[in-house]
XYZ file of C-alpha atoms in Angstrom:
455
model
C 15.295 -57.713 36.295
C 18.921 -56.959 35.113
C 20.880 -53.967 36.556
C 21.760 -51.452 33.583
C 24.446 -49.149 33.492
C 23.813 -44.745 33.620
C 24.568 -44.623 29.866
C 22.662 -47.304 29.136
C 19.314 -45.291 31.158
C 20.022 -42.771 29.028
C 20.060 -44.533 25.492
C 16.311 -46.211 26.863
C 14.881 -42.540 27.990
C 16.802 -40.493 25.275
C 14.945 -42.569 22.530
C 11.584 -42.187 23.846
C 12.847 -38.582 23.910
C 13.938 -38.064 20.636
C 10.830 -40.425 18.714
C 8.451 -37.989 20.680
C 10.002 -34.541 18.901
C 9.904 -36.432 15.829
C 6.317 -37.293 15.803
C 6.280 -33.884 17.324
C 2.899 -31.947 15.324
C 2.973 -28.084 15.356
C 4.633 -25.166 14.602
C 7.424 -24.540 17.422
C 10.310 -21.327 17.359
C 13.496 -20.291 18.938
C 11.123 -19.744 22.328
C 10.044 -23.616 21.957
C 13.545 -24.411 22.319
C 14.294 -22.400 24.964
C 11.135 -22.804 26.685
C 12.250 -26.557 26.335
C 15.957 -26.707 27.379
C 14.655 -24.528 30.804
C 11.403 -27.063 31.126
C 14.195 -29.700 30.768
C 16.583 -28.760 33.493
C 14.025 -27.783 35.613
C 12.540 -30.993 35.559
C 16.268 -32.205 36.352
C 16.267 -30.433 39.649
C 13.357 -31.862 40.582
C 14.296 -35.525 39.661
C 17.384 -34.768 42.068
C 15.267 -34.211 44.623
C 12.875 -36.423 44.549
C 15.712 -39.585 43.278
C 14.424 -41.201 46.624
C 10.418 -41.113 45.769
C 8.973 -44.423 44.032
C 5.562 -43.893 42.765
C 2.960 -46.939 44.076
C 3.443 -49.898 41.271
C -0.128 -49.688 40.282
C -0.773 -45.866 39.513
C 3.294 -45.940 37.540
C 1.543 -49.230 35.488
C -0.815 -47.571 34.569
C 0.336 -44.506 33.481
C 3.437 -46.773 31.285
C 0.520 -48.235 29.833
C -1.054 -45.202 28.714
C 2.169 -43.607 27.678
C 2.660 -46.747 25.959
C -0.690 -45.987 24.017
C 0.042 -42.695 22.677
C 3.289 -43.153 21.511
C 2.200 -45.911 19.364
C -1.344 -43.424 18.079
C 1.775 -40.717 17.613
C 3.848 -43.829 15.082
C 0.812 -44.605 13.224
C 0.203 -40.172 12.332
C 3.757 -39.545 11.951
C 3.919 -42.964 9.505
C 1.199 -40.955 7.059
C 4.071 -38.689 5.913
C 7.428 -39.769 6.000
C 6.562 -41.649 2.449
C 7.139 -45.658 3.704
C 7.289 -46.917 0.111
C 4.839 -50.188 0.624
C 1.634 -50.813 -1.164
C 0.023 -51.293 2.255
C 1.986 -49.482 4.882
C -1.919 -46.934 4.510
C -5.475 -47.760 5.137
C -6.671 -49.468 8.195
C -4.987 -52.787 7.009
C -1.513 -51.080 6.668
C -2.275 -49.711 10.182
C -3.327 -53.086 10.966
C -0.442 -55.231 9.625
C 2.150 -52.352 10.629
C 0.732 -52.647 14.302
C 0.583 -56.860 14.594
C 4.869 -56.499 13.705
C 5.838 -54.043 16.023
C 3.990 -55.753 18.934
C 6.075 -58.554 18.125
C 8.668 -57.271 17.981
C 8.048 -55.527 21.313
C 7.577 -58.853 22.909
C 10.623 -60.112 20.920
C 13.242 -56.941 22.960
C 11.369 -57.823 26.212
C 11.857 -61.473 26.284
C 15.738 -60.889 26.491
C 16.189 -59.199 29.461
C 16.744 -55.914 30.738
C 20.467 -55.901 30.282
C 20.657 -56.976 26.292
C 18.027 -54.818 25.816
C 19.137 -51.669 27.033
C 22.581 -52.592 25.283
C 20.951 -52.171 21.899
C 18.899 -49.138 22.616
C 22.945 -48.058 23.341
C 23.740 -48.622 20.170
C 20.244 -47.475 18.782
C 21.156 -44.094 20.358
C 24.593 -43.693 18.954
C 23.170 -43.827 15.122
C 20.240 -41.830 16.153
C 22.584 -39.031 17.472
C 25.480 -39.393 14.500
C 22.261 -39.227 12.625
C 21.296 -35.375 13.962
C 24.691 -34.707 14.045
C 25.274 -35.692 10.114
C 22.121 -33.161 10.059
C 23.271 -30.025 11.975
C 26.576 -29.822 9.831
C 24.357 -30.298 6.631
C 22.225 -27.325 7.811
C 25.762 -24.915 9.140
C 27.538 -25.450 6.366
C 24.867 -22.983 4.434
C 23.102 -21.912 7.093
C 20.564 -19.752 7.062
C 19.749 -17.424 10.315
C 16.586 -15.796 9.111
C 14.702 -19.088 9.126
C 14.846 -18.919 13.099
C 13.305 -15.382 12.884
C 10.514 -16.068 10.428
C 9.400 -18.613 12.724
C 9.177 -16.878 15.785
C 5.557 -16.258 15.859
C 4.900 -20.054 15.299
C 5.982 -21.243 19.022
C 6.348 -19.683 22.529
C 8.435 -19.930 25.812
C 5.620 -22.002 27.625
C 4.633 -23.956 24.332
C 8.225 -25.109 24.676
C 8.138 -25.703 28.726
C 4.695 -27.698 27.915
C 6.220 -29.509 25.235
C 9.285 -30.910 27.735
C 6.885 -32.448 30.127
C 4.051 -34.025 27.495
C 6.001 -35.163 24.663
C 8.210 -37.271 26.425
C 5.645 -38.177 29.226
C 6.157 -37.388 33.038
C 9.435 -39.493 34.226
C 7.603 -42.250 35.671
C 10.010 -44.551 33.802
C 12.780 -42.816 34.789
C 11.743 -42.793 38.594
C 11.089 -47.106 37.925
C 14.578 -47.645 36.184
C 16.657 -45.935 38.194
C 16.875 -48.019 41.192
C 18.404 -51.002 38.401
C 21.576 -48.309 37.653
C 24.592 -49.725 39.121
C 26.163 -46.762 40.021
C 24.521 -44.276 42.197
C 21.112 -42.415 41.343
C 21.883 -38.407 41.071
C 25.281 -39.268 38.612
C 22.376 -40.836 36.398
C 19.948 -37.807 37.029
C 23.086 -35.690 36.453
C 23.831 -37.727 32.732
C 20.793 -38.155 31.314
C 19.131 -34.542 31.748
C 21.999 -33.332 30.380
C 22.010 -35.181 27.043
C 18.387 -34.898 26.711
C 19.170 -30.360 27.297
C 22.247 -30.609 24.380
C 20.284 -34.188 22.170
C 16.925 -32.926 21.728
C 17.483 -28.999 22.183
C 20.343 -30.112 19.311
C 17.002 -31.841 16.563
C 14.905 -28.525 17.531
C 17.997 -25.971 16.080
C 17.997 -28.190 13.033
C 14.679 -28.007 12.483
C 14.728 -24.355 12.958
C 17.821 -24.065 10.568
C 16.152 -26.423 7.702
C 12.836 -25.452 8.126
C 12.074 -22.216 9.696
C 11.368 -20.378 7.091
C 7.894 -22.526 6.301
C 7.237 -23.276 9.964
C 3.672 -21.836 9.785
C 2.683 -24.293 6.980
C 3.909 -27.623 8.616
C 2.493 -30.408 10.417
C 5.639 -32.249 11.347
C 8.071 -29.884 11.030
C 10.994 -32.194 12.774
C 10.369 -34.739 9.588
C 10.178 -32.060 7.040
C 13.561 -30.893 8.448
C 14.987 -34.528 7.583
C 13.595 -35.209 4.095
C 14.615 -31.668 3.196
C 18.384 -31.694 5.064
C 20.356 -33.556 1.814
C 24.266 -33.517 3.409
C 25.402 -35.815 0.359
C 24.428 -34.923 -2.910
C 25.551 -38.322 -4.579
C 22.734 -40.096 -2.174
C 19.752 -38.989 -0.391
C 19.228 -40.206 3.876
C 15.513 -40.661 3.660
C 16.036 -44.792 3.999
C 18.434 -44.063 6.912
C 15.443 -41.702 8.396
C 13.185 -44.572 7.600
C 15.308 -46.688 9.399
C 15.705 -44.661 12.545
C 12.019 -43.926 12.574
C 10.913 -47.654 12.733
C 14.207 -48.427 15.327
C 13.231 -45.865 17.698
C 9.790 -46.245 16.613
C 9.922 -49.697 18.615
C 12.249 -49.161 21.125
C 9.780 -46.417 22.169
C 7.342 -48.527 22.575
C 9.685 -51.745 24.108
C 10.798 -49.077 26.648
C 7.726 -48.765 27.783
C 6.246 -52.048 28.203
C 9.336 -53.188 29.518
C 8.906 -51.423 32.059
C 5.162 -51.749 32.721
C 5.353 -55.607 32.173
C 8.223 -55.497 34.809
C 5.363 -53.374 37.426
C 2.798 -56.297 36.496
C 5.458 -58.931 37.660
C 5.938 -56.946 41.185
C 1.784 -56.274 41.563
C 0.742 -59.953 40.440
C 3.977 -62.549 41.128
C 1.556 -65.085 40.533
C 1.356 -64.357 37.032
C 4.809 -64.248 35.695
C 4.849 -66.127 32.330
C 2.388 -63.649 29.847
C 3.330 -60.741 31.481
C 4.461 -59.117 28.233
C 2.532 -60.397 26.507
C -0.557 -58.529 28.570
C 0.979 -55.797 28.994
C 1.712 -54.271 24.672
C -2.018 -56.020 24.789
C -3.322 -53.426 26.838
C -1.330 -51.321 24.991
C -2.876 -52.238 21.617
C -6.111 -51.702 23.074
C -5.431 -48.089 24.844
C -3.268 -47.086 20.937
C -7.014 -48.395 19.622
C -9.379 -46.830 22.235
C -7.560 -43.311 21.242
C -7.873 -43.858 17.731
C -11.862 -44.026 18.450
C -11.855 -40.980 19.885
C -9.624 -39.045 18.351
C -8.575 -40.237 14.831
C -6.356 -41.067 12.382
C -5.361 -40.186 9.345
C -5.172 -42.903 7.005
C -4.896 -41.887 2.790
C -7.060 -45.728 1.740
C -5.121 -49.098 1.143
C -4.771 -48.326 -2.830
C -2.343 -51.401 -5.309
C -2.717 -49.339 -8.406
C -1.505 -45.702 -8.359
C 0.076 -42.851 -10.641
C 3.232 -40.617 -9.443
C 3.237 -37.308 -9.658
C 6.340 -35.932 -11.008
C 5.797 -32.769 -12.201
C 3.458 -30.221 -12.073
C 2.421 -27.079 -13.786
C -0.131 -24.136 -12.840
C -2.050 -21.198 -13.900
C -5.166 -19.909 -13.040
C -7.052 -21.651 -15.633
C -5.727 -25.066 -15.850
C -3.181 -27.568 -14.046
C -1.280 -29.820 -15.909
C 0.504 -33.106 -14.221
C 3.132 -35.316 -16.026
C 4.023 -38.745 -14.130
C 6.495 -41.556 -13.552
C 6.328 -44.555 -15.587
C 5.814 -43.007 -18.710
C 2.625 -42.584 -18.744
C 1.387 -39.748 -20.716
C 0.960 -36.330 -19.001
C -2.990 -34.377 -19.022
C -4.417 -31.271 -18.916
C -7.369 -30.298 -17.029
C -9.286 -26.679 -17.488
C -9.424 -26.075 -13.515
C -6.910 -23.521 -11.756
C -8.382 -24.821 -8.540
C -5.962 -27.913 -7.320
C -8.483 -30.096 -5.310
C -10.907 -29.736 -8.458
C -8.046 -30.608 -10.976
C -7.127 -33.515 -8.463
C -10.566 -35.205 -8.729
C -10.528 -34.259 -12.894
C -6.386 -35.295 -13.366
C -7.798 -39.163 -11.195
C -11.604 -39.516 -12.933
C -9.117 -39.219 -16.207
C -7.153 -41.398 -15.536
C -8.686 -43.892 -13.289
C -6.494 -44.200 -11.005
C -5.691 -42.402 -7.890
C -2.224 -40.396 -7.531
C 0.645 -39.991 -5.485
C 2.274 -36.888 -4.677
C 4.340 -37.043 -2.071
C 7.585 -38.336 -4.551
C 6.767 -35.120 -6.960
C 9.784 -33.087 -8.951
C 9.436 -30.564 -10.033
C 7.078 -27.545 -9.771
C 6.332 -25.560 -12.833
C 4.596 -21.964 -11.699
C 2.290 -19.728 -14.079
C -0.053 -16.708 -13.836
C -1.441 -17.825 -10.328
C -0.959 -16.466 -6.865
C 2.083 -18.473 -6.373
C 2.395 -18.561 -2.778
C -1.053 -19.884 -2.576
C -0.263 -22.379 -5.387
C 2.314 -23.545 -2.881
C 0.985 -23.865 0.434
C -1.486 -26.000 -0.766
C 0.534 -28.098 -2.511
C 2.763 -28.122 0.174
C 0.587 -28.925 3.278
C -2.549 -30.193 1.354
C -1.028 -31.872 -1.692
C 1.735 -33.473 0.538
C 4.689 -32.991 -2.223
C 7.495 -33.850 -1.525
C 9.748 -30.812 0.259
C 12.871 -31.108 -1.291
C 10.947 -30.957 -4.876
C 11.822 -27.511 -7.050
C 9.917 -24.942 -7.967
C 10.654 -22.256 -10.897
C 8.719 -19.819 -13.241
C 7.948 -20.415 -17.096
C 5.701 -18.458 -19.396
C 4.236 -21.049 -21.386
C 4.257 -23.383 -18.178
C 1.931 -26.225 -20.005
C 3.602 -26.429 -23.294
C 6.670 -26.968 -21.020
C 6.480 -29.539 -19.302
C 3.884 -31.738 -22.446
C 6.226 -29.946 -25.258
C 9.935 -30.675 -23.534
C 11.407 -33.505 -21.240
C 10.729 -33.522 -17.516
C 14.199 -35.555 -17.264
C 15.746 -32.671 -18.676
C 13.918 -29.654 -17.190
C 14.947 -30.900 -14.025
C 18.401 -31.151 -14.959
C 19.218 -28.247 -16.253
C 17.626 -26.295 -12.997
C 20.032 -28.608 -11.108
C 23.248 -27.690 -13.098
C 22.366 -23.790 -13.005
C 21.183 -24.182 -9.010
C 25.220 -25.880 -8.678
C 27.215 -23.007 -10.918
C 24.775 -19.910 -8.684
C 22.401 -18.650 -11.543
C 19.860 -20.164 -10.976
C 18.657 -18.979 -7.082
C 17.439 -21.172 -4.163
C 14.398 -22.888 -6.496
C 13.934 -25.913 -3.253
C 9.835 -24.952 -3.010
C 10.708 -24.707 0.815
C 13.090 -21.813 -0.375
C 10.415 -20.129 -2.410
C 7.789 -20.283 -0.260
C 9.895 -18.885 2.377
C 10.408 -15.752 0.565
C 7.069 -15.670 -0.904
C 5.890 -15.681 2.372
C 8.310 -13.506 4.735
C 9.422 -10.984 1.747
C 6.129 -11.068 -0.687
C 8.305 -12.073 -3.432
C 11.471 -15.107 -4.225
C 13.660 -15.285 -7.020
C 14.011 -19.125 -8.683
C 14.809 -20.142 -12.181
C 13.031 -19.412 -15.407
C 12.003 -22.485 -17.982
C 10.869 -23.233 -20.886
C 10.578 -26.448 -23.075
C 14.382 -26.236 -23.551
C 15.610 -25.684 -20.288
C 17.147 -23.315 -18.176
C 16.645 -19.872 -19.092
C 17.132 -17.155 -16.443
C 16.974 -16.201 -13.041
C 13.577 -14.561 -12.604
C 11.428 -13.017 -9.979
C 8.318 -14.401 -8.775
C 5.415 -12.429 -6.662
C 2.449 -13.384 -4.572
C 0.465 -12.724 -6.504
C 1.967 -13.411 -10.482
C 0.580 -11.834 -13.838
């Protein structure tokens, strides 16, 4: 196996660290961030003392296969909320196809050797850090530090300490790859853990600044923050995030597979030809077993869908409009789960809610409606939440594109408040009221205040 540099070792392991945080399921706070930083620093001290220790090869091999399986399951779960635009990306068939492609890419990267894979990982890690810095810069241009205090109850210091260990796994891969570093183990330990503390705490800080106000409603906070933070007004960065998500997922699995294959060859020297294939097969089997015992969400394989564009909600009915010039529909139920089922029955097609652009609130419990739309319906975190005295007439008689355009223009002029669902919901949760735009069928009217319970 070829030797690698300190920077290449750092890149390989850092990708796994970042990907584990991207797939993090559950709330975080400033206490979590502090605990993560302290936990990583403690690990650095331990590694400085134990850098010459070599774990039993069979134990390291078993753990790497186990952790690789966990990473694959994390990828399966997180892919359900990244809005991958493929008709075949969901359901059992979609997960199987995605897994086959990932396994093929992992096998190919593994076959090129450690040095080639390490060079590729360095490039991928550099792009990932650049993306993170862009997101952080965007969050700091108009910072809302109240988001940090609003999320204080969503995570603990001890939770951060535990996260620093469980998110990236025990340092088995690090101890296995450390002897391959050219220029000494001590400097490699210092470099990797210093970079890890800096990059990962920056990622957590960015998440808190962007999505801290609605942290208690989120399942995947880092993914939501990436979807919310749009530094360029003329172009969304979602495609870049999807690319990084896929690349980091593949490299994270490849790091475990390559290291495990190296140990497999050391333990079974006669079994040299198919060691990478055998290891990847064991990782896939472990991930399948994890799904059987713990479950993995799936939205089903559907080819004929309606894509929700905007929705109006009041106490007694719900109106929906769709992309592709589909006729709007109004159903006589203020309960969102019932309204969705009734609309699907009337249209004869399932409704996809992940690309929703606007929510028009009427006489309803605004906080409850927005929480349900964000957490249960999985509407886009960047969609707008506005108010109308006649929400259903506004949608059915007005032009959706025109309505959205007038609200966005009013936001730019500073006369509409912050209309994103996350900003509105954050204020409702923390203050009991929120400023947003009021519209009618002709477009923007003025800025208004909505409360947890309207009317």
